[in-house]
Short mmCIF file of C-alpha atoms in Angstrom, two decimals:
data_model
loop_
_atom_site.label_atom_id
_atom_site.label_comp_id
_atom_site.label_asym_id
_atom_site.label_seq_id
_atom_site.Cartn_x
_atom_site.Cartn_y
_atom_site.Cartn_z
CA MET A 1 232.51 189.78 96.50
CA SER A 2 235.36 187.35 98.19
CA ALA A 3 235.11 183.53 98.53
CA ARG A 4 234.14 181.94 101.55
CA VAL A 5 237.37 180.71 103.64
CA GLU A 6 237.70 177.91 105.90
CA ARG A 7 239.60 178.12 108.98
CA SER A 8 242.13 176.12 107.49
CA GLY A 9 242.78 179.06 105.24
CA ARG A 10 241.78 176.92 102.11
CA PRO A 11 239.00 178.15 99.88
CA ALA A 12 235.64 176.61 100.69
CA ARG A 13 234.15 174.13 98.53
CA PHE A 14 231.30 175.75 96.91
CA GLU A 15 228.13 173.77 96.66
CA GLU A 16 226.94 172.16 93.10
CA THR A 17 224.31 174.81 91.70
CA VAL A 18 222.92 175.14 88.58
CA ILE A 19 222.85 178.66 87.44
CA PRO A 20 220.17 179.88 85.33
CA GLY A 21 220.59 180.21 81.60
CA LEU A 22 223.63 177.61 81.60
CA GLU A 23 221.76 174.33 82.24
CA VAL A 24 222.82 171.46 79.54
CA SER A 25 219.27 171.55 77.40
CA LEU A 26 218.14 168.22 76.19
CA TRP A 27 219.49 168.84 73.04
CA GLU A 28 223.09 169.14 73.78
CA GLN A 29 222.35 166.01 76.07
CA ILE A 30 221.24 163.88 73.10
CA LEU A 31 224.36 165.39 70.71
CA ALA A 32 227.14 164.96 73.57
CA PRO A 33 229.93 163.19 72.48
CA GLY A 34 229.54 160.59 75.28
CA ASN A 35 225.90 159.79 74.67
CA LEU A 36 226.64 159.57 70.89
CA THR A 37 229.48 157.49 71.40
CA ARG A 38 227.23 155.11 73.57
CA ALA A 39 224.65 154.74 71.08
CA LEU A 40 227.09 154.44 68.23
CA ARG A 41 228.77 151.52 69.99
CA ARG A 42 224.94 150.19 70.47
CA VAL A 43 223.84 150.02 66.92
CA GLU A 44 227.68 148.44 66.01
CA ALA A 45 226.96 145.68 68.69
CA ASN A 46 223.16 145.01 67.13
CA ARG A 47 224.71 144.99 63.57
CA GLY A 48 221.20 144.55 61.28
CA ALA A 49 220.78 144.95 57.66
CA PRO A 50 221.51 147.82 55.76
CA GLY A 51 218.93 150.58 55.20
CA VAL A 52 217.73 152.14 52.18
CA ASP A 53 221.00 153.64 51.34
CA GLY A 54 222.86 150.32 51.62
CA MET A 55 225.46 151.18 54.27
CA THR A 56 226.51 148.95 56.67
CA THR A 57 227.18 149.10 60.30
CA GLY A 58 230.97 148.36 59.42
CA GLU A 59 231.07 151.42 57.02
CA LEU A 60 229.37 153.84 59.56
CA ARG A 61 231.90 154.77 61.59
CA PRO A 62 234.70 156.03 58.96
CA TRP A 63 232.04 157.50 57.16
CA LEU A 64 230.80 159.53 60.09
CA ARG A 65 234.83 160.57 60.86
CA GLU A 66 234.58 162.70 57.51
CA HIS A 67 230.86 163.75 57.32
CA TRP A 68 229.58 164.16 61.16
CA GLN A 69 230.48 167.69 61.16
CA GLN A 70 227.66 168.04 58.35
CA VAL A 71 225.25 166.14 59.74
CA ARG A 72 225.32 168.00 63.25
CA GLU A 73 225.22 171.29 61.32
CA ALA A 74 221.76 169.79 59.65
CA LEU A 75 220.53 168.72 62.87
CA ASP A 76 221.24 172.21 64.65
CA ALA A 77 219.73 174.08 61.97
CA GLY A 78 216.69 171.78 61.70
CA THR A 79 217.14 170.93 58.30
CA TYR A 80 218.22 167.38 58.66
CA ARG A 81 215.71 165.09 56.83
CA PRO A 82 215.90 161.20 57.67
CA LEU A 83 215.82 158.79 54.90
CA PRO A 84 212.72 156.38 54.64
CA VAL A 85 212.96 153.16 56.30
CA ARG A 86 213.28 149.84 54.45
CA ARG A 87 210.05 147.64 55.15
CA VAL A 88 210.81 143.93 55.99
CA VAL A 89 208.13 141.67 56.18
CA ILE A 90 208.55 138.69 58.52
CA PRO A 91 206.05 135.97 59.29
CA LYS A 92 204.43 136.11 63.09
CA PRO A 93 204.67 132.83 65.10
CA GLY A 94 201.20 132.60 65.34
CA GLY A 95 200.05 133.29 61.77
CA GLY A 96 200.10 136.63 59.81
CA GLN A 97 202.63 139.01 58.81
CA ARG A 98 204.85 141.61 60.85
CA TRP A 99 206.05 144.89 59.24
CA LEU A 100 209.26 145.97 60.35
CA GLY A 101 211.02 149.09 59.49
CA VAL A 102 215.18 149.12 58.69
CA PRO A 103 216.33 152.46 59.34
CA THR A 104 219.53 153.87 57.77
CA VAL A 105 222.86 153.22 59.66
CA LEU A 106 223.05 156.99 60.17
CA ASP A 107 219.44 157.13 61.78
CA ARG A 108 219.98 154.50 63.97
CA PRO A 109 222.49 156.05 66.20
CA ILE A 110 220.62 159.33 66.22
CA GLN A 111 217.50 157.69 67.33
CA GLN A 112 219.43 155.50 70.03
CA ALA A 113 220.74 159.08 71.13
CA ILE A 114 217.43 160.28 71.56
CA ALA A 115 216.06 157.26 73.11
CA GLN A 116 219.07 157.01 75.76
CA VAL A 117 217.94 160.71 76.78
CA LEU A 118 214.13 159.81 76.75
CA VAL A 119 214.08 157.07 78.93
CA PRO A 120 215.42 158.49 82.18
CA ILE A 121 212.88 161.43 81.70
CA PHE A 122 209.74 158.76 81.19
CA ASP A 123 210.63 155.58 82.41
CA PRO A 124 210.81 156.41 86.36
CA ASN A 125 206.99 157.45 86.08
CA PHE A 126 206.02 154.32 84.29
CA SER A 127 203.67 151.74 85.93
CA GLY A 128 205.40 149.03 87.89
CA SER A 129 203.22 146.55 85.73
CA SER A 130 205.02 147.47 82.43
CA PHE A 131 207.75 145.40 81.89
CA GLY A 132 208.57 145.64 78.08
CA PHE A 133 211.78 147.48 76.82
CA ARG A 134 212.77 148.84 80.15
CA PRO A 135 215.81 148.97 82.20
CA GLY A 136 215.89 146.51 84.94
CA LYS A 137 212.53 144.74 83.63
CA SER A 138 212.29 141.55 81.82
CA ALA A 139 209.70 139.39 80.38
CA HIS A 140 210.45 136.72 83.36
CA GLN A 141 209.59 139.18 85.69
CA ALA A 142 206.32 139.76 83.97
CA VAL A 143 205.66 136.00 83.81
CA ARG A 144 206.22 135.88 87.72
CA VAL A 145 204.13 138.60 88.37
CA ALA A 146 201.51 136.82 86.42
CA ARG A 147 201.93 133.51 88.31
CA ARG A 148 201.55 135.41 91.54
CA CYS A 149 198.30 137.17 90.42
CA VAL A 150 196.46 133.63 89.81
CA GLU A 151 198.17 132.38 93.11
CA ASP A 152 196.11 135.40 94.78
CA GLY A 153 192.98 133.80 93.18
CA LEU A 154 192.62 136.16 90.00
CA ARG A 155 192.18 133.16 87.63
CA TRP A 156 190.22 134.97 84.62
CA VAL A 157 192.48 136.46 82.32
CA VAL A 158 191.70 139.35 79.74
CA ASP A 159 193.64 138.85 76.92
CA VAL A 160 193.65 142.38 74.96
CA ASP A 161 195.38 142.05 71.75
CA LEU A 162 196.01 145.51 69.97
CA GLU A 163 195.49 145.35 66.08
CA ARG A 164 198.64 146.28 64.31
CA PHE A 165 199.46 148.49 67.77
CA PHE A 166 203.11 149.67 65.84
CA ASP A 167 201.23 150.54 62.62
CA ARG A 168 198.34 152.53 63.79
CA VAL A 169 199.76 154.86 66.18
CA GLN A 170 198.47 158.29 65.60
CA PHE A 171 201.26 161.01 65.15
CA ASP A 172 199.27 163.92 67.04
CA VAL A 173 198.32 161.31 69.66
CA LEU A 174 201.59 160.15 70.44
CA MET A 175 203.19 163.52 69.83
CA ALA A 176 200.88 164.92 72.43
CA ARG A 177 202.34 162.84 75.20
CA VAL A 178 205.91 163.28 74.30
CA ALA A 179 205.47 166.98 74.76
CA ARG A 180 203.94 166.60 78.14
CA LYS A 181 207.74 166.23 79.38
CA VAL A 182 209.67 167.40 76.57
CA ARG A 183 209.61 171.07 75.62
CA ASP A 184 212.61 171.42 73.31
CA ARG A 185 210.66 172.16 69.88
CA LYS A 186 214.07 170.69 67.79
CA ILE A 187 213.80 167.43 69.69
CA LEU A 188 209.88 167.21 69.17
CA LYS A 189 210.53 168.25 65.45
CA LEU A 190 213.13 165.52 64.96
CA ILE A 191 211.13 162.52 66.48
CA ARG A 192 207.97 163.51 64.31
CA ALA A 193 210.55 163.96 61.54
CA TYR A 194 211.47 160.20 61.89
CA LEU A 195 207.75 159.04 62.14
CA GLU A 196 206.76 160.90 59.08
CA ALA A 197 210.05 159.79 57.09
CA GLY A 198 208.11 157.04 55.20
CA VAL A 199 208.93 153.71 54.07
CA MET A 200 210.46 152.07 51.10
CA VAL A 201 208.50 149.28 49.42
CA ASP A 202 209.70 147.60 46.48
CA GLY A 203 211.90 150.74 45.15
CA VAL A 204 208.99 153.27 45.97
CA VAL A 205 208.62 155.55 48.95
CA GLN A 206 205.30 155.61 50.25
CA ALA A 207 204.33 158.50 52.83
CA THR A 208 203.15 157.45 56.35
CA VAL A 209 200.77 158.87 58.13
CA GLU A 210 200.52 157.09 61.60
CA GLY A 211 202.50 154.52 63.06
CA THR A 212 205.90 154.12 64.55
CA PRO A 213 208.40 151.60 62.80
CA GLN A 214 208.78 148.64 64.92
CA GLY A 215 212.60 147.85 65.04
CA SER A 216 213.75 151.24 64.94
CA PRO A 217 215.74 152.34 68.44
CA LEU A 218 212.97 154.85 69.35
CA SER A 219 210.31 152.50 68.90
CA PRO A 220 210.41 150.84 72.27
CA ILE A 221 210.23 154.16 74.39
CA LEU A 222 207.52 155.55 72.05
CA SER A 223 205.32 152.83 72.37
CA ASN A 224 205.62 152.94 76.15
CA ILE A 225 204.72 156.26 76.24
CA MET A 226 201.71 156.03 74.33
CA LEU A 227 200.46 153.01 76.52
CA ASP A 228 201.27 154.66 79.77
CA ASP A 229 197.78 156.22 79.83
CA LEU A 230 196.40 152.81 79.64
CA ASP A 231 198.19 151.47 82.50
CA ARG A 232 197.55 154.16 84.56
CA GLU A 233 193.68 154.12 83.90
CA LEU A 234 193.99 150.45 84.92
CA TRP A 235 195.86 151.14 87.98
CA ARG A 236 193.13 153.73 89.01
CA ARG A 237 190.64 151.25 88.37
CA GLY A 238 192.28 148.91 90.89
CA HIS A 239 193.38 145.97 88.36
CA ARG A 240 195.98 143.56 88.57
CA PHE A 241 197.77 143.56 85.35
CA VAL A 242 200.70 142.89 83.27
CA ARG A 243 201.84 144.53 80.07
CA PHE A 244 204.86 143.66 77.76
CA ALA A 245 204.81 146.16 75.14
CA ASP A 246 201.58 145.63 73.30
CA ASP A 247 200.94 142.00 75.22
CA ILE A 248 198.32 142.98 77.90
CA ARG A 249 196.86 140.66 80.45
CA VAL A 250 194.26 141.83 83.27
CA PHE A 251 193.83 139.43 85.92
CA VAL A 252 190.34 139.25 87.65
CA ARG A 253 188.31 136.85 89.97
CA SER A 254 185.35 135.72 87.62
CA ARG A 255 184.14 135.50 83.93
CA ARG A 256 181.82 138.20 84.33
CA ALA A 257 184.20 140.84 85.63
CA ALA A 258 186.52 139.56 82.68
CA GLN A 259 183.95 140.59 80.37
CA ARG A 260 183.26 144.09 81.78
CA VAL A 261 187.00 144.72 81.82
CA LEU A 262 187.57 143.97 78.27
CA ASP A 263 184.69 145.85 76.99
CA SER A 264 185.90 148.73 79.27
CA VAL A 265 189.48 148.49 78.10
CA THR A 266 188.43 148.54 74.65
CA THR A 267 186.32 151.89 75.33
CA VAL A 268 189.80 153.43 76.72
CA VAL A 269 191.93 152.03 73.94
CA GLU A 270 189.95 153.34 71.19
CA GLN A 271 188.11 156.61 72.25
CA ARG A 272 191.24 157.88 74.43
CA LEU A 273 194.03 156.55 72.46
CA LYS A 274 192.93 155.93 68.99
CA LEU A 275 194.03 152.74 68.64
CA LYS A 276 192.07 149.55 67.41
CA VAL A 277 191.22 146.52 69.51
CA ASN A 278 191.36 142.98 67.47
CA MET A 279 188.07 141.66 69.22
CA GLU A 280 188.45 138.27 67.13
CA LYS A 281 192.10 137.84 68.93
CA SER A 282 191.16 139.43 72.47
CA SER A 283 189.88 136.94 74.65
CA VAL A 284 188.44 135.90 78.33
CA ARG A 285 190.01 132.61 79.67
CA HIS A 286 190.71 130.99 82.58
CA ALA A 287 194.19 130.92 83.45
CA GLY A 288 194.87 127.34 82.66
CA GLN A 289 194.11 128.16 79.05
CA ALA A 290 195.83 131.59 79.10
CA THR A 291 199.12 132.46 77.92
CA LEU A 292 201.71 135.21 78.39
CA LEU A 293 205.14 135.50 76.36
CA GLY A 294 205.40 131.74 75.34
CA PHE A 295 204.39 130.53 78.73
CA GLY A 296 201.34 129.36 80.59
CA PHE A 297 200.12 128.27 83.98
CA PHE A 298 198.83 124.89 85.50
CA PHE A 299 197.65 124.01 88.92
CA THR A 300 199.25 121.32 91.40
CA ARG A 301 198.56 120.69 94.82
CA PHE A 302 201.74 122.55 95.44
CA GLY A 303 200.32 125.61 93.89
CA VAL A 304 200.72 127.58 90.69
CA ARG A 305 203.34 126.29 88.30
CA ILE A 306 204.60 127.68 84.93
CA ARG A 307 204.68 125.89 81.89
CA VAL A 308 205.70 126.32 78.14
CA ASP A 309 203.09 127.38 75.60
CA PRO A 310 202.41 123.92 73.15
CA LYS A 311 202.90 126.57 70.40
CA ALA A 312 206.60 127.45 71.39
CA VAL A 313 207.36 123.82 71.72
CA LYS A 314 206.08 123.30 68.08
CA ARG A 315 208.31 126.11 66.95
CA LEU A 316 211.24 124.80 68.64
CA LYS A 317 210.65 120.99 67.07
CA ASP A 318 209.93 122.89 63.58
CA ARG A 319 213.59 124.97 64.08
CA ILE A 320 215.36 121.64 65.03
CA ARG A 321 213.51 119.88 62.04
CA VAL A 322 215.16 122.20 59.94
CA LEU A 323 218.73 121.81 61.63
CA THR A 324 218.41 118.39 61.77
CA SER A 325 217.43 117.74 58.08
CA ARG A 326 218.80 114.82 56.15
CA ARG A 327 219.01 117.12 53.45
CA TRP A 328 221.43 119.22 54.94
CA SER A 329 225.10 118.11 53.64
CA VAL A 330 227.04 119.95 56.53
CA SER A 331 229.64 118.41 58.69
CA MET A 332 228.55 117.33 62.01
CA PRO A 333 230.55 119.65 64.06
CA CYS A 334 228.80 122.59 62.31
CA ARG A 335 225.70 121.29 62.68
CA ILE A 336 226.19 120.74 66.35
CA GLY A 337 227.75 124.17 66.51
CA THR A 338 224.30 125.69 64.80
CA LEU A 339 222.18 123.73 67.07
CA ASN A 340 223.54 124.32 70.37
CA GLU A 341 223.53 128.00 69.63
CA TYR A 342 219.65 127.66 68.89
CA THR A 343 218.88 125.19 71.73
CA THR A 344 220.90 127.17 74.61
CA GLY A 345 219.01 130.29 73.47
CA TRP A 346 215.65 128.68 73.76
CA MET A 347 216.48 127.00 76.92
CA ALA A 348 217.77 130.24 78.45
CA TYR A 349 214.63 131.86 77.62
CA PHE A 350 212.20 128.66 78.79
CA ARG A 351 214.39 127.77 81.90
CA LEU A 352 211.54 129.63 83.83
CA ALA A 353 209.24 126.35 83.26
CA ASP A 354 208.36 124.01 85.63
CA THR A 355 207.76 121.29 83.53
CA ALA A 356 210.85 118.37 83.93
CA GLY A 357 208.82 115.92 81.95
CA VAL A 358 208.36 117.90 78.65
CA PHE A 359 212.19 118.75 78.32
CA LYS A 360 212.85 115.17 78.89
CA SER A 361 210.56 114.28 76.37
CA LEU A 362 212.01 116.91 73.83
CA ASP A 363 215.38 115.81 74.66
CA GLU A 364 214.60 112.01 73.62
CA TRP A 365 213.30 113.23 70.44
CA PHE A 366 216.24 115.52 69.62
CA ARG A 367 219.02 112.68 70.22
CA ARG A 368 216.66 110.27 68.24
CA ARG A 369 216.95 113.05 65.35
CA MET A 370 220.81 113.30 65.69
CA ARG A 371 220.87 109.29 65.70
CA GLN A 372 219.02 109.53 62.35
CA ILE A 373 221.44 111.96 61.02
CA ARG A 374 224.26 109.57 61.79
CA TRP A 375 222.76 106.45 60.55
CA LYS A 376 222.61 108.23 57.37
CA GLU A 377 225.72 109.38 57.12
CA TRP A 378 227.05 105.83 57.35
CA LYS A 379 225.30 105.25 53.78
CA LYS A 380 226.59 101.89 52.76
CA PRO A 381 226.15 98.45 54.81
CA ALA A 382 229.73 97.71 55.25
CA THR A 383 230.44 101.12 56.75
CA LYS A 384 227.25 100.96 58.90
CA ARG A 385 228.34 97.25 60.28
CA ARG A 386 232.08 98.25 60.84
CA ASN A 387 231.02 101.48 62.97
CA LEU A 388 228.57 99.68 64.83
CA ARG A 389 231.26 97.18 65.85
CA GLN A 390 233.30 99.93 66.79
CA LEU A 391 231.19 101.29 69.02
CA GLY A 392 230.67 97.91 70.89
CA ILE A 393 227.71 96.34 69.27
CA PRO A 394 228.31 92.30 68.40
CA ASP A 395 229.30 91.55 65.00
CA ARG A 396 225.92 89.43 64.38
CA LYS A 397 223.90 92.25 65.80
CA ALA A 398 225.82 94.78 63.46
CA ARG A 399 225.24 92.72 60.68
CA GLU A 400 221.68 92.40 61.22
CA TRP A 401 221.11 95.76 61.56
CA ALA A 402 223.35 96.96 58.79
CA MET A 403 221.24 95.37 56.22
CA SER A 404 218.01 96.21 57.55
CA GLY A 405 215.62 97.77 55.35
CA LYS A 406 213.80 99.71 57.82
CA GLY A 407 213.80 103.58 57.63
CA TYR A 408 215.92 106.08 59.26
CA TRP A 409 213.50 107.07 62.01
CA ARG A 410 212.80 103.79 62.85
CA ILE A 411 216.15 102.47 63.21
CA ALA A 412 217.19 105.90 65.36
CA CYS A 413 214.65 104.58 67.65
CA SER A 414 216.39 100.98 67.97
CA PRO A 415 217.70 99.38 71.07
CA VAL A 416 221.15 98.90 68.92
CA LEU A 417 221.53 102.57 67.74
CA ALA A 418 220.68 103.83 71.24
CA ARG A 419 223.35 101.59 72.53
CA ALA A 420 225.82 102.36 69.89
CA LEU A 421 225.15 106.32 70.24
CA PRO A 422 224.17 106.94 73.73
CA ASN A 423 224.19 110.48 75.27
CA ALA A 424 227.76 110.14 76.72
CA TYR A 425 228.59 109.63 72.72
CA TRP A 426 226.81 113.07 71.90
CA ASP A 427 228.41 114.67 74.99
CA ASP A 428 231.88 114.03 73.57
CA LEU A 429 230.89 115.27 70.25
CA GLY A 430 229.93 118.93 72.52
CA LEU A 431 226.10 118.36 71.79
CA LYS A 432 224.24 120.46 74.42
CA GLY A 433 221.07 118.22 75.41
CA ILE A 434 217.84 120.27 75.79
CA TYR A 435 217.06 118.44 79.35
CA PRO A 436 220.43 119.01 80.82
CA THR A 437 220.72 122.38 79.50
CA TRP A 438 217.46 123.15 81.39
CA HIS A 439 218.30 121.53 84.41
CA ARG A 440 221.92 123.54 84.51
CA LEU A 441 220.10 126.84 83.80
CA ARG A 442 217.82 126.17 86.39
CA THR A 443 220.15 125.25 89.35
CA THR A 444 222.62 128.13 88.21
CA ALA A 445 219.80 130.91 87.80
#
């Protein structure tokens, strides 16, 4: 049959159709060169420590040029076996420990390639109240939605703490949910192989019978797939809630209603999802005492405002104390560069807070820490006197303070040192203050 021809004499453009039997399978989408290249670049950008085989991200690309064909053949044949992840234990900010799994650098781009194909399949149907590890979603959005709930009168907050969520996910329960939309058995087999790859602890491989390694490229999408049933149940019951990965907050109008919600959510989590709710850490709190992702809320005559969780402030000060330790012998430019990197990242996240007074107080404390370092660097009284005079302090005062036996911290708060080392002095050295950074980020956001 001849092709349809337009009146101009040129062949008409055929409409794009998918011919049965020629669709690009999910497996081919995962292993498509473009998808793999994007995954490899993502892994290289993230860097990260080596896995159990010791290979670094810098060594991965040359290795793949020589061995990718064999890896691809093993993947297609279903004989590829992921190596165990290397277990890393890190302390939690609130106490306790978190177990991270570090896959080999070969397994990371393969997992990333799988995730890049799974996200467009599952993510569009996830709840709008889920914000963790999703394209176009952020922690700031979650906090703003939570504030809106409180503004609407839902001032009791149910904090549901899932006990070691990433370590307790049952494979059969998780894979059943993945299989709802993924029919390709090779993909399901490969995902399960990653779940069952085991962990290496102190040089010994331990089998895994549950859990999804926190820190792997697949973990975020798998966690959202697992908890989507909980989101749907909360939505079906008409609840207002916010979820960021395994951080869950439900907002209701009364303490009694909040307690009922906690009991019902616990039943859904433990019976349907086969997970465990940590009842010691789960709680029912008034919105003024509740926290979410490092933020809290307070009430003014202008409405509900966002504050920084005091625990987050304490962690900031603890880190700055380390970076401004007088025992850390580095040059001032090096110290300022390290401090700027840390405080700018911290302020970029916490710029959402409305507590200008907190940031001003932190800024004063921070600069006092810097003056203390400078005073110690000058060491000898003669050096202190000379530098004070060069910085505009009268000779009598310079001599008096240079000979002072007061401690570094006390002198750092003195009017003389504040005058000799004002904010402008640190600005000239490139130090980024906490309050100015917060103000700049707030006005440019």
